[in-house]
mmCIF file of C-alpha atoms in Angstrom:
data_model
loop_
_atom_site.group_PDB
_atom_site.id
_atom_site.type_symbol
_atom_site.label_atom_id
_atom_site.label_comp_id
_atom_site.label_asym_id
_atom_site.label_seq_id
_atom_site.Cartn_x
_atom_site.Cartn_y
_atom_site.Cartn_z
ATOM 1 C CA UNK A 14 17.405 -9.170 2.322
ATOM 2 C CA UNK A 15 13.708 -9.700 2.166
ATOM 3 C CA UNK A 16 12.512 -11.181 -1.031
ATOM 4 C CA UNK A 17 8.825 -11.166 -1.939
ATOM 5 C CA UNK A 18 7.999 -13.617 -4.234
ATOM 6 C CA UNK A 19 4.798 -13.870 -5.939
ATOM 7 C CA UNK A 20 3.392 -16.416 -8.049
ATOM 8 C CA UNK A 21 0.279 -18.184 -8.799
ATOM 9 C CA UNK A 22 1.702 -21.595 -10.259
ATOM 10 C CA UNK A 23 2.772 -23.540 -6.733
ATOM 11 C CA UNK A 24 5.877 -25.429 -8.741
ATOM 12 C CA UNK A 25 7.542 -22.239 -9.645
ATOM 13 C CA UNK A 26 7.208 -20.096 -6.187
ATOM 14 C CA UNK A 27 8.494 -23.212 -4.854
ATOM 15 C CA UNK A 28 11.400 -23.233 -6.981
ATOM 16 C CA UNK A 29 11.974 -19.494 -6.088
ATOM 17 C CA UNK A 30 11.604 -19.750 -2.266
ATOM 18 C CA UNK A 31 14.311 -23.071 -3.123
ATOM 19 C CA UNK A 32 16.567 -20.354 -5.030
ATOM 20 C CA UNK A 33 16.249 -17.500 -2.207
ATOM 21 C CA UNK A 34 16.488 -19.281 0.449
ATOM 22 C CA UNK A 35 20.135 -20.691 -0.940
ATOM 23 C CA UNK A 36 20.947 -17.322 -1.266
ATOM 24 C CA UNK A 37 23.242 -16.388 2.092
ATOM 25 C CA UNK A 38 21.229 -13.363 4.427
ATOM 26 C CA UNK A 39 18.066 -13.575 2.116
ATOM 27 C CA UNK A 40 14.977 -14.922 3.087
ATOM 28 C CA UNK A 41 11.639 -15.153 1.206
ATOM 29 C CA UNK A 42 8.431 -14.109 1.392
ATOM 30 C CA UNK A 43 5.984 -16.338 -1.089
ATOM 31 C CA UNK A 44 2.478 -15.540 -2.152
ATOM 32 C CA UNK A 45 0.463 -17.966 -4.377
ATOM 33 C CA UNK A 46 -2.106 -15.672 -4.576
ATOM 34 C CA UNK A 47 -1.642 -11.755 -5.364
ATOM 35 C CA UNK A 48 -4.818 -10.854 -3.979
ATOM 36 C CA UNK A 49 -2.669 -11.797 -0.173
ATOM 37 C CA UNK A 50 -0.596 -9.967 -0.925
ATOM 38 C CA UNK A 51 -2.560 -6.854 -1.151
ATOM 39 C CA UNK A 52 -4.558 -8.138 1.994
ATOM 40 C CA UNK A 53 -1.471 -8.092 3.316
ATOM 41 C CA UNK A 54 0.398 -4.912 1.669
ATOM 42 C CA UNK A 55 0.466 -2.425 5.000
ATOM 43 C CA UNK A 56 2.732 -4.705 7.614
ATOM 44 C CA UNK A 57 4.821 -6.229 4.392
ATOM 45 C CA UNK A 58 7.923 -5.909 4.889
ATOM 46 C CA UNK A 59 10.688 -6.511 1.641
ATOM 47 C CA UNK A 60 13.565 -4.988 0.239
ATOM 48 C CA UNK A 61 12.887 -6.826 -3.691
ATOM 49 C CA UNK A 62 9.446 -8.616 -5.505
ATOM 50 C CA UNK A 63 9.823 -10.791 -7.978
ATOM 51 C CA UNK A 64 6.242 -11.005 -9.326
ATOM 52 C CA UNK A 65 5.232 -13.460 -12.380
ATOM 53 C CA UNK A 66 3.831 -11.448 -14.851
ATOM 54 C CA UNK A 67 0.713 -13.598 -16.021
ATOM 55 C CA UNK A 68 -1.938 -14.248 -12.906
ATOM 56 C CA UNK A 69 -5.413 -14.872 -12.819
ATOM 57 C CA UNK A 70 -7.402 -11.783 -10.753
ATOM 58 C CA UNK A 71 -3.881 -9.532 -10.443
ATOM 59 C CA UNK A 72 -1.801 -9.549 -13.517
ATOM 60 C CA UNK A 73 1.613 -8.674 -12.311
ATOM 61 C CA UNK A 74 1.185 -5.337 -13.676
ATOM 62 C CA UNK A 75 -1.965 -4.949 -12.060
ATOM 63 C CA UNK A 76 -0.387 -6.111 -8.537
ATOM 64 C CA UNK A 77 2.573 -3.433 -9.001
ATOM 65 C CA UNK A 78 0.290 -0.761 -9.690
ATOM 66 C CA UNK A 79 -1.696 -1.492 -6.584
ATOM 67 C CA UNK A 80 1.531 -2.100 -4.603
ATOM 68 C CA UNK A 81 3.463 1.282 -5.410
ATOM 69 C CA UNK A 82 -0.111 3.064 -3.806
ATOM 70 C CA UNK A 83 1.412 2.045 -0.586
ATOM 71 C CA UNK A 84 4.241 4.651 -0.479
ATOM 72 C CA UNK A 85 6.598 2.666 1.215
ATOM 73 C CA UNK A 86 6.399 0.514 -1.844
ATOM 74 C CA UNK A 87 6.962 3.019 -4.407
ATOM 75 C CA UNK A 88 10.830 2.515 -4.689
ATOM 76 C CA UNK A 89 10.893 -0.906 -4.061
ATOM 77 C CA UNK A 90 12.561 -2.779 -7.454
ATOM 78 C CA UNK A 91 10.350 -5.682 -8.919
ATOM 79 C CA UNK A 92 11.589 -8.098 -11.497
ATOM 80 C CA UNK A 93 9.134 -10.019 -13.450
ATOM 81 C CA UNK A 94 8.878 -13.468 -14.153
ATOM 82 C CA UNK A 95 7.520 -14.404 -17.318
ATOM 83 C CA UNK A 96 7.680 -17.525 -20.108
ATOM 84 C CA UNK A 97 6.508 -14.398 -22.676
ATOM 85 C CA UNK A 98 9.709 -13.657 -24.761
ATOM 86 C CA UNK A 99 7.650 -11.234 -26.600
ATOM 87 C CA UNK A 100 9.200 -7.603 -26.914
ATOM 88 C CA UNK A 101 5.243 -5.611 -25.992
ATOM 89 C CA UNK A 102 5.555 -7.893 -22.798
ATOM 90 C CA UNK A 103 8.726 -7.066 -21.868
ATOM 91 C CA UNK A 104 8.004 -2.984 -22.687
ATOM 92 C CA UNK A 105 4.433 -3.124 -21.042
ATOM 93 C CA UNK A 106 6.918 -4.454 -17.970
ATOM 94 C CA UNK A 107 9.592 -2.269 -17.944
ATOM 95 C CA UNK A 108 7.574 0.587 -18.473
ATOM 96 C CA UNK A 109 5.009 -0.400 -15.172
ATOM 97 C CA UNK A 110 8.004 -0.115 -13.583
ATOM 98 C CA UNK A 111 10.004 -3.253 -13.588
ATOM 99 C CA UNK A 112 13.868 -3.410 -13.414
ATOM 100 C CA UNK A 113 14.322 -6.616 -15.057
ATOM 101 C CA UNK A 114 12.879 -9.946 -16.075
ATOM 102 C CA UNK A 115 13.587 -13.722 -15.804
ATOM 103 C CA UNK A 116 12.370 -15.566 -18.436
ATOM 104 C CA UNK A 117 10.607 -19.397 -17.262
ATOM 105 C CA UNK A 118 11.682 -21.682 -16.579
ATOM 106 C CA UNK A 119 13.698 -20.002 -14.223
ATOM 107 C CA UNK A 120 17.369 -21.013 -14.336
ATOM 108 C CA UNK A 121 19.062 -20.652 -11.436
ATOM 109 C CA UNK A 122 22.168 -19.049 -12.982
ATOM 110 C CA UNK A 123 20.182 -15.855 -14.024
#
């Protein structure tokens, strides 16, 4: 499985490439910036994104929206990352299309 990871704080994507990568047939595809990502959009290739939900230029709502353009994208599930335990957050999330949510720090167990 091909895991798209996106996140604009270096310490946490590492952390989540760490976590995929443990993880047996998965491998990870990490993006510090979401702006690659949608440089990069037509050849990506993954099968989940887990997208942090607060970034500077592309919010992770904002990069979803742009993402599920790309029809290949469109039924692709995303799960947010986000230190917001706020309820609006989590709605404005699952309603851009989001499965489900980790809440930071990530623990490994979720």
């Amino acid at each position: 499985m091909r895991i798209l990871l996106v996140d604009d704080n270096k310490t946490n994507l590492s952390l989540l490439t760490r976590l995929v990568e443990k993880l047996p047939d998965c491998v990870a595809i990490p993006y510090l910036h979401p702006e690659d990502v949608l440089a990069d959009a037509p050849a990506l290739e993954f099968d989940i994104a887990v997208i942090d939900f607060q970034m500077p230029v592309y919010s992770g709502i904002e990069l979803l929206t742009e993402l599920v353009r790309f029809e290949n994208y469109r039924d692709k599930p995303v799960v947010f990352v986000t230190a917001d335990t706020d309820t609006a957050t989590r709605m404005a999330a699952l309603n851009a299309g989001a499965i489900d949510f980790l809440t930071k720090p990530v623990n490994p167990l979720e």
